[in-house]
mmCIF file of C-alpha atoms and ligand atoms in Angstrom:
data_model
loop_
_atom_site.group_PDB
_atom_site.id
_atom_site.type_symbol
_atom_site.label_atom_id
_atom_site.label_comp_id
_atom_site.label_asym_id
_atom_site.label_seq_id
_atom_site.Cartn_x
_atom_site.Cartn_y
_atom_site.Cartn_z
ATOM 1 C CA UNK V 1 13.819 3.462 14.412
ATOM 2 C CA UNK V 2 11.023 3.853 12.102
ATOM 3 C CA UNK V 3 9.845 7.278 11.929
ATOM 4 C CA UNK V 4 6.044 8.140 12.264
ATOM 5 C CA UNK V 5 3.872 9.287 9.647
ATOM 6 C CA UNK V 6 0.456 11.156 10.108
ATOM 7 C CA UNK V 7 -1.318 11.559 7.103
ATOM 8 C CA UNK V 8 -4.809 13.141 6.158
ATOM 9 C CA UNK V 9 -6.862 11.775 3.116
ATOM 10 C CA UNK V 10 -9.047 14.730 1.634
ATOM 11 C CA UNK V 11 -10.873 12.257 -0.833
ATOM 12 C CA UNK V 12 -12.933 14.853 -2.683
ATOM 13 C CA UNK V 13 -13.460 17.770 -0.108
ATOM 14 C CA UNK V 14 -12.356 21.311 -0.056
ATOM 15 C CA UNK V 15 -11.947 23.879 -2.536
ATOM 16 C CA UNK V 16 -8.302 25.816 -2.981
ATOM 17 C CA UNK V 17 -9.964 28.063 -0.412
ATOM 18 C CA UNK V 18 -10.836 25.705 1.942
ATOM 19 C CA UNK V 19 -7.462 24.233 2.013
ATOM 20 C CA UNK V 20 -5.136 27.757 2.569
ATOM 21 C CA UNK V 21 -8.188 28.140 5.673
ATOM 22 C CA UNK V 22 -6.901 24.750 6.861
ATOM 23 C CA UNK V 23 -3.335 25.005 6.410
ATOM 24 C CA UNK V 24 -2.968 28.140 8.048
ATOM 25 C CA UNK V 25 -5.327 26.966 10.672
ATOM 26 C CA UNK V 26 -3.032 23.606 10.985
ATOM 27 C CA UNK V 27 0.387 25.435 10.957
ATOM 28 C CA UNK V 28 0.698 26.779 14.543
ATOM 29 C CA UNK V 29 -1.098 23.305 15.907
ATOM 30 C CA UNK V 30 1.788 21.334 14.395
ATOM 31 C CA UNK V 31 4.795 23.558 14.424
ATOM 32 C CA UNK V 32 6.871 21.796 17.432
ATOM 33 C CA UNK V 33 5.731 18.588 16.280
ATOM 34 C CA UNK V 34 9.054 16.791 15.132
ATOM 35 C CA UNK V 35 7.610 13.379 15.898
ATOM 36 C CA UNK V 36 6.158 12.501 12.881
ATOM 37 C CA UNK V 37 5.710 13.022 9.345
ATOM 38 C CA UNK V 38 2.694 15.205 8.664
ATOM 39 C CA UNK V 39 0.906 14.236 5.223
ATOM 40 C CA UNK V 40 -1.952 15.925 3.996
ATOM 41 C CA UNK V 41 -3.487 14.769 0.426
ATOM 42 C CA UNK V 42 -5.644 17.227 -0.852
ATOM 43 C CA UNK V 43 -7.712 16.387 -4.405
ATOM 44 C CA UNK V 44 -5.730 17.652 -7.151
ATOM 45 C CA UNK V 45 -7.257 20.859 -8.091
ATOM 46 C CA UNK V 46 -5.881 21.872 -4.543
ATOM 47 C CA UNK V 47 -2.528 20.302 -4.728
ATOM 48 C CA UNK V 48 -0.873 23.731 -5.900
ATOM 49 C CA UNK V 49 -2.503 26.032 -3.361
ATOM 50 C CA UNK V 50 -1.360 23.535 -0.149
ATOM 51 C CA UNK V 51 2.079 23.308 -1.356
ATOM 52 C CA UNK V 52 2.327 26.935 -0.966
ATOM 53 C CA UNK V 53 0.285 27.585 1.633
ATOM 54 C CA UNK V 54 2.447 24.737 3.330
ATOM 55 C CA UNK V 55 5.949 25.486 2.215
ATOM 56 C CA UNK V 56 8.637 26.643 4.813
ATOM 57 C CA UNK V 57 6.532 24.417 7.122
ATOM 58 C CA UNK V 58 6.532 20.885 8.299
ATOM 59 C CA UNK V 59 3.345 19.889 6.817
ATOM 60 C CA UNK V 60 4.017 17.592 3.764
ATOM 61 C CA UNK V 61 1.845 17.384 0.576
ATOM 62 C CA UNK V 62 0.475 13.979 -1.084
ATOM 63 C CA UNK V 63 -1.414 13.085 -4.540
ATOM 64 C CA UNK V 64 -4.311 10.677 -3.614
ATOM 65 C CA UNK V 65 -3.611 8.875 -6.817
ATOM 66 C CA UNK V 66 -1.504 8.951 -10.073
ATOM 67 C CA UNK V 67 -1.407 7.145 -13.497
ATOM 68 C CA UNK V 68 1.784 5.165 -14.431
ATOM 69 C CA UNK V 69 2.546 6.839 -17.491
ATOM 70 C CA UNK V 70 4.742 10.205 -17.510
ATOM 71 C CA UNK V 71 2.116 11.752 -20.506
ATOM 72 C CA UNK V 72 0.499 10.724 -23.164
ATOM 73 C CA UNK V 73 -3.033 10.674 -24.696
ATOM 74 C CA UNK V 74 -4.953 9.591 -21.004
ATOM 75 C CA UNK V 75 -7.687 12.035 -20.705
ATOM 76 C CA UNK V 76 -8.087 13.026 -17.390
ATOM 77 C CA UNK V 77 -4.958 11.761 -15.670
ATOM 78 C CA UNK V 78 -2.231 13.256 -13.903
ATOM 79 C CA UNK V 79 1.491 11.461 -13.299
ATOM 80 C CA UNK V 80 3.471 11.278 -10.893
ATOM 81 C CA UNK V 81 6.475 13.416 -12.605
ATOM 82 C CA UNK V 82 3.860 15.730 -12.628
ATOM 83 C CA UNK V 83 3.148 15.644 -9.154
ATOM 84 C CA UNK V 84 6.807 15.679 -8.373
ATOM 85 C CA UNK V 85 6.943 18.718 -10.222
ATOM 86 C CA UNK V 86 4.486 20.623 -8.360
ATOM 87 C CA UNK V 87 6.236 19.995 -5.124
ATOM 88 C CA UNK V 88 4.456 16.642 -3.443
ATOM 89 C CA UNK V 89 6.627 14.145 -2.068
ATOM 90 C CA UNK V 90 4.088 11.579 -1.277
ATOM 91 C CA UNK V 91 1.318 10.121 -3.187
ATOM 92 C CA UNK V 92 -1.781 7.376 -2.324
ATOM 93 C CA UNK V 93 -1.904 4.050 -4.531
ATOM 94 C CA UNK V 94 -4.299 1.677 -4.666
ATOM 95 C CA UNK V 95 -6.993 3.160 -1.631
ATOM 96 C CA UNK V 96 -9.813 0.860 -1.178
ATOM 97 C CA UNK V 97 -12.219 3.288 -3.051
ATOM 98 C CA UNK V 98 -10.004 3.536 -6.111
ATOM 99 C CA UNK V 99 -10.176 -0.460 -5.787
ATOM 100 C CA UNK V 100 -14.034 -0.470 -5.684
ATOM 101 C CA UNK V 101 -14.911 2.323 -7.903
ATOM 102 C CA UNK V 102 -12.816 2.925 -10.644
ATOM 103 C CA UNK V 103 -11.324 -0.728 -10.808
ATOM 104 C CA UNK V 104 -7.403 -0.813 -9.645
ATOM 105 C CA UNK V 105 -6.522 -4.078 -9.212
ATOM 106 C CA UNK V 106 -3.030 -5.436 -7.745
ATOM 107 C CA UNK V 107 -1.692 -5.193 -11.265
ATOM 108 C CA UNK V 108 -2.649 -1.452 -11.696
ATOM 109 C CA UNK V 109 -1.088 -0.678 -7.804
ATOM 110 C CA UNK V 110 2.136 -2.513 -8.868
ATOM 111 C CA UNK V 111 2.539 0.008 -12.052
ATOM 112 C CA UNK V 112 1.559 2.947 -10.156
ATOM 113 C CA UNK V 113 4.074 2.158 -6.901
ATOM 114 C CA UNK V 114 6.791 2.001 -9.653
ATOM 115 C CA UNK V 115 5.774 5.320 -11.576
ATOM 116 C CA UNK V 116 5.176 7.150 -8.247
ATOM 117 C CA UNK V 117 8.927 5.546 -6.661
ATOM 118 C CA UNK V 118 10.681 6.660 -10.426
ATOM 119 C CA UNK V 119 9.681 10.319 -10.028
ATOM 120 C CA UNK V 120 11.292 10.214 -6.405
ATOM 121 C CA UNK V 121 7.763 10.295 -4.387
ATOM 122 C CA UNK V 122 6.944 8.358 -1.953
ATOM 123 C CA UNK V 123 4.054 5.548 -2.378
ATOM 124 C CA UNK V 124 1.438 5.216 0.765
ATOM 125 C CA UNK V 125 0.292 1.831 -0.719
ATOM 126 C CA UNK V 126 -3.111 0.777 0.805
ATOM 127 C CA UNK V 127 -3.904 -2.654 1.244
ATOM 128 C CA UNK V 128 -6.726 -4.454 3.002
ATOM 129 C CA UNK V 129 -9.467 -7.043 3.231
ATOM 130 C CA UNK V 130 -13.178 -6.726 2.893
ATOM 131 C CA UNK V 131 -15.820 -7.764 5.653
ATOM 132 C CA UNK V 132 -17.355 -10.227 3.254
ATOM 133 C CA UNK V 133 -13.484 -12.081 2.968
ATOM 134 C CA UNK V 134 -12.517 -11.421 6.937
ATOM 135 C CA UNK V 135 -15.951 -13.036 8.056
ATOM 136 C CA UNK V 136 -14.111 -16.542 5.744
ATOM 137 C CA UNK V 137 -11.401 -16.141 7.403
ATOM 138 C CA UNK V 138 -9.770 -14.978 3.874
ATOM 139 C CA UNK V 139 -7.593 -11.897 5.947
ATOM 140 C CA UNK V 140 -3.964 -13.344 5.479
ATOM 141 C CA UNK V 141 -4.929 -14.276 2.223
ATOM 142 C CA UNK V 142 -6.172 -11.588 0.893
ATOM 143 C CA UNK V 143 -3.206 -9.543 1.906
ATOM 144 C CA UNK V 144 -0.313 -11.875 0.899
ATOM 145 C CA UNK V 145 -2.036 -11.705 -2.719
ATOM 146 C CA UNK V 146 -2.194 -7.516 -2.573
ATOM 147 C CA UNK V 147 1.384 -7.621 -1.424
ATOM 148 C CA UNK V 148 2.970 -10.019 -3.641
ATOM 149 C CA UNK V 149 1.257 -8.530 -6.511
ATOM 150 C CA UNK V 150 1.126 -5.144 -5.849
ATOM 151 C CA UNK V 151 5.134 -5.118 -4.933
ATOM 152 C CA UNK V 152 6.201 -7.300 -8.078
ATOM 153 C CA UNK V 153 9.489 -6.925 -9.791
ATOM 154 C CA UNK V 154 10.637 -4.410 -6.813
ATOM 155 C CA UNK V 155 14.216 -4.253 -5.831
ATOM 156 C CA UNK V 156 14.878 -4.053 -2.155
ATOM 157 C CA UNK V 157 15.777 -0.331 -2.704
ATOM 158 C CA UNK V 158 12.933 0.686 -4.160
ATOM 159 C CA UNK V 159 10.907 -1.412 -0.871
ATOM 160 C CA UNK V 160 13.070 0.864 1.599
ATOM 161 C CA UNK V 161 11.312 3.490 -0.015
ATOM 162 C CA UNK V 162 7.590 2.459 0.244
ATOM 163 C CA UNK V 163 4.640 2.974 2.631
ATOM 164 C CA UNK V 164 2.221 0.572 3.592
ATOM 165 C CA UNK V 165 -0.818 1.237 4.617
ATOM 166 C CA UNK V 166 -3.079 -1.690 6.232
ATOM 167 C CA UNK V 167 -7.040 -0.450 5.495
ATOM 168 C CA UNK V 168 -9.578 -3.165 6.514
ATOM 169 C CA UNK V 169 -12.358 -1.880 4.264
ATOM 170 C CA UNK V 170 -15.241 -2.687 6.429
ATOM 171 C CA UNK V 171 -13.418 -0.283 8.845
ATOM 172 C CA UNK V 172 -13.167 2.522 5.827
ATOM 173 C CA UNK V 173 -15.725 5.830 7.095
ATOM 174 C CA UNK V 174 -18.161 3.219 9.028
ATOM 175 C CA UNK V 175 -17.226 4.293 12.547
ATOM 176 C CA UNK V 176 -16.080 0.732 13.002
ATOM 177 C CA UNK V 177 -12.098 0.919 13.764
ATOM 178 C CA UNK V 178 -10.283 -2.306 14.043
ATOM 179 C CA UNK V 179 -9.052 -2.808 17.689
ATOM 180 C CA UNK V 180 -5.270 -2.229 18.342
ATOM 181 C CA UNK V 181 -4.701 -5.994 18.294
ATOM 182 C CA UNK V 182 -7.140 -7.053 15.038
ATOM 183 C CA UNK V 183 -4.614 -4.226 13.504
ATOM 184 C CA UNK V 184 -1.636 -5.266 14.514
ATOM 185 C CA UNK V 185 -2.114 -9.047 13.990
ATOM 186 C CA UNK V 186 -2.351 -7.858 10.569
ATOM 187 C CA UNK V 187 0.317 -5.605 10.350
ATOM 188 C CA UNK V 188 2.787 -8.045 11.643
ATOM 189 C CA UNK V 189 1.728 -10.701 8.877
ATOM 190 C CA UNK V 190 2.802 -7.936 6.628
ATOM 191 C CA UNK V 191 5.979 -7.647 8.522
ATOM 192 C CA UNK V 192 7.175 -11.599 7.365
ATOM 193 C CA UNK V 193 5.302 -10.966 4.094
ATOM 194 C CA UNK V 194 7.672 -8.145 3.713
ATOM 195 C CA UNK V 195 11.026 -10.190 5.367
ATOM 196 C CA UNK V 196 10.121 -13.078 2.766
ATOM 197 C CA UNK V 197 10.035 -10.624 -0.390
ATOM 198 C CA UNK V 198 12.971 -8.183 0.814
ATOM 199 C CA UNK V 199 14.985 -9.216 3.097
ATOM 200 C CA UNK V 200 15.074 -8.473 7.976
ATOM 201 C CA UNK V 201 16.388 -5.281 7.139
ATOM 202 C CA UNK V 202 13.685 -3.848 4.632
ATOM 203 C CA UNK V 203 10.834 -5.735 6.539
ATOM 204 C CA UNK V 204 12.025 -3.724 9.982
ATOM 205 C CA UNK V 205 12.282 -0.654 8.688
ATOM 206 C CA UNK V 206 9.093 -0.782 6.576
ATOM 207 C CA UNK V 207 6.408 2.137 8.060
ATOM 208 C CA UNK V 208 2.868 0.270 8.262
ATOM 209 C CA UNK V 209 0.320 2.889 8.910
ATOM 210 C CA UNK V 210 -3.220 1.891 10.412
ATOM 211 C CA UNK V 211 -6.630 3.224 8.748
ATOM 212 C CA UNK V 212 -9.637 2.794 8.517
ATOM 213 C CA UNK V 213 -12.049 5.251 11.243
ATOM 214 C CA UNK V 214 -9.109 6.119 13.467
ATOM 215 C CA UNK V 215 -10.467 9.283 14.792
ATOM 216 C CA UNK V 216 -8.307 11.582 17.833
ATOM 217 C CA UNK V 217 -10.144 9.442 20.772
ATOM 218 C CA UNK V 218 -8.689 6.264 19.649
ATOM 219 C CA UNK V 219 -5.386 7.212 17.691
ATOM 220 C CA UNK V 220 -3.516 6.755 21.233
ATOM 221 C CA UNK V 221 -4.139 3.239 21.765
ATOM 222 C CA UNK V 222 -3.395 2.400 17.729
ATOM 223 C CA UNK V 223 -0.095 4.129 18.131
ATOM 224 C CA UNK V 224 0.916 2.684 21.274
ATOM 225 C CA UNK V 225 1.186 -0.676 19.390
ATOM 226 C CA UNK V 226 4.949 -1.203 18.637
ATOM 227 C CA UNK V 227 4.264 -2.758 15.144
ATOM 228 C CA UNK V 228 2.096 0.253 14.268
ATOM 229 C CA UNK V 229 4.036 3.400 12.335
ATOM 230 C CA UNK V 230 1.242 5.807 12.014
ATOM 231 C CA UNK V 231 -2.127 6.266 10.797
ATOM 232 C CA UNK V 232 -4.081 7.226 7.184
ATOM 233 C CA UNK V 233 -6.467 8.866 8.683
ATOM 234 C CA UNK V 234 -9.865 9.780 6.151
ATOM 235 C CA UNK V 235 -12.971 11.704 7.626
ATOM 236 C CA UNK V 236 -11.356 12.948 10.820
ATOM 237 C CA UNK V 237 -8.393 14.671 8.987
ATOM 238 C CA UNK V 238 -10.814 17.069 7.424
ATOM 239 C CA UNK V 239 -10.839 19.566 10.420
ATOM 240 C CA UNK V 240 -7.621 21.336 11.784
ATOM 241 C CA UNK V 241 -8.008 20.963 15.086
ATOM 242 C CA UNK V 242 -8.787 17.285 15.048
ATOM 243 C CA UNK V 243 -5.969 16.207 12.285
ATOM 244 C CA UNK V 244 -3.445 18.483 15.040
ATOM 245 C CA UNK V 245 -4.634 16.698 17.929
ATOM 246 C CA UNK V 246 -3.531 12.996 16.133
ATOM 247 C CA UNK V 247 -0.925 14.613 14.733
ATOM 248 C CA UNK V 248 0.061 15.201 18.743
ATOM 249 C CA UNK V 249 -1.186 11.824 19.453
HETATM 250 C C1 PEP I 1 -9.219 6.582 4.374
HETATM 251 O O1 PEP I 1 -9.783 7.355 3.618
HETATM 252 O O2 PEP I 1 -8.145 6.064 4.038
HETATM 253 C C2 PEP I 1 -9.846 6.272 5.654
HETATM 254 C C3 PEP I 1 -9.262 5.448 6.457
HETATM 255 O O3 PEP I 1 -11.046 6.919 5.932
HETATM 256 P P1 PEP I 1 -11.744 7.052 7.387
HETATM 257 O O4 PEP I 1 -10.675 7.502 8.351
HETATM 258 O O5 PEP I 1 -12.796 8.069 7.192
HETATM 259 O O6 PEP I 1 -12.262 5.702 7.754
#
């Protein structure tokens, strides 16, 4: 039974104020809510001030990026020791935005999944096609090459341990969600992708979250899909109310 995860991507929104006002706001919407794994991933400035706000609570905290080294001269970057050590127990790899602007490529997702999985956190790995490579029928493609790639040279243990998250980018803050069905056509390509590389076991019990605009009107209908594990949810996780109510999906 593959256990549900929720999880809000901040990008870069809210100050260390803004985020208490949200947790607190959050806490009582989410308290009886033993469904699911709740994930917020606040920028990192704000890291420290939702793991407090957040702790004694069911409301789990997640980097929205790392650098594969533990330390070092890297100007600018955080690790994922580091993040481990302030208290997160997830942490983003390879969104479609880090792909596009600051130039991850598979190579850079593999090194990252296996920094964030050897400080114990847990990797929400995005993968996903463009519209320019869906519209040539490049999907499965596209896809097999991010997975292959991105998971080299991982054992099966360290794949038990791994989130997958399937992001069409032409989906990505446009308002444009996949349908249940484009989504889980998808997801269940990853599925064999995942039963080639590792193994029945590994590929069943492997979460694949849905995001890309999945907003609380149409989280229902995504989650009803039995090959869907949960969503990463981006602009509509911003607000309290609305992040609880897909939470509650
Ligand atoms: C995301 O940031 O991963 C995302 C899916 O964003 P949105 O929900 O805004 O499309």
């Amino acid at each position: 039974m593959r256990r549900p995860v929720i999880a809000g991507n901040w990008k870069l929104y809210k100050t260390v104020k803004e985020t208490v006002q949200f947790v607190e706001q959050l806490k009582p919407l989410v308290q009886n809510s033993s469904h699911c794994d709740i994930v917020i991933a606040p920028p990192f400035t704000a890291l420290s001030a939702a793991i407090h706000a957040a702790a004694g609570t069911n409301i789990l905290v997640s980097g929205q990026d790392l650098f594969w080294e533990k330390e070092g001269a890297f100007t600018g970057e955080v690790s994922a020791p580091m993040l481990a050590d302030l208290g997160c127990q997830f942490c983003i790899v390879g969104h479609s935005e880090r792909r596009q602007y600051f130039g991850e490529t598979n190579e850079t997702v593999n090194r990252k999944t296996q920094a964030a999985l050897a400080a114990g956190l847990t990797p929400i790995v995005c993968i996903g096609e463009t519209l320019a490579e869906r519209e040539v029928n490049q999907t499965h493609t596209v896809i097999q090459t991010q997975f292959d790639e991105g998971f080299n040279n991982l054992t099966v243990q360290d794949f038990f341990r791994i989130v997958v998250a399937y992001e069409p980018v032409w989906a990505i803050g446009t308002g444009r969600t996949a349908t249940p069905e484009m989504a889980v056509e998808v997801h269940k390509q990853i599925r064999q992708f995942a039963q080639q590389k590792f193994g029945s076991e590994a590929s069943r019990e492997l979460r694949i979250l849905y995001g890309g605009s999945v907003k609380p009107n149409n989280i229902k209908g995504l989650m009803a899909q039995v090959d869907i594990d949960g969503a990463l949810v981006g602009g509509a996780s911003l607000k309290a109310d609305s992040f609880a109510s897909m939470v509650n999906f």
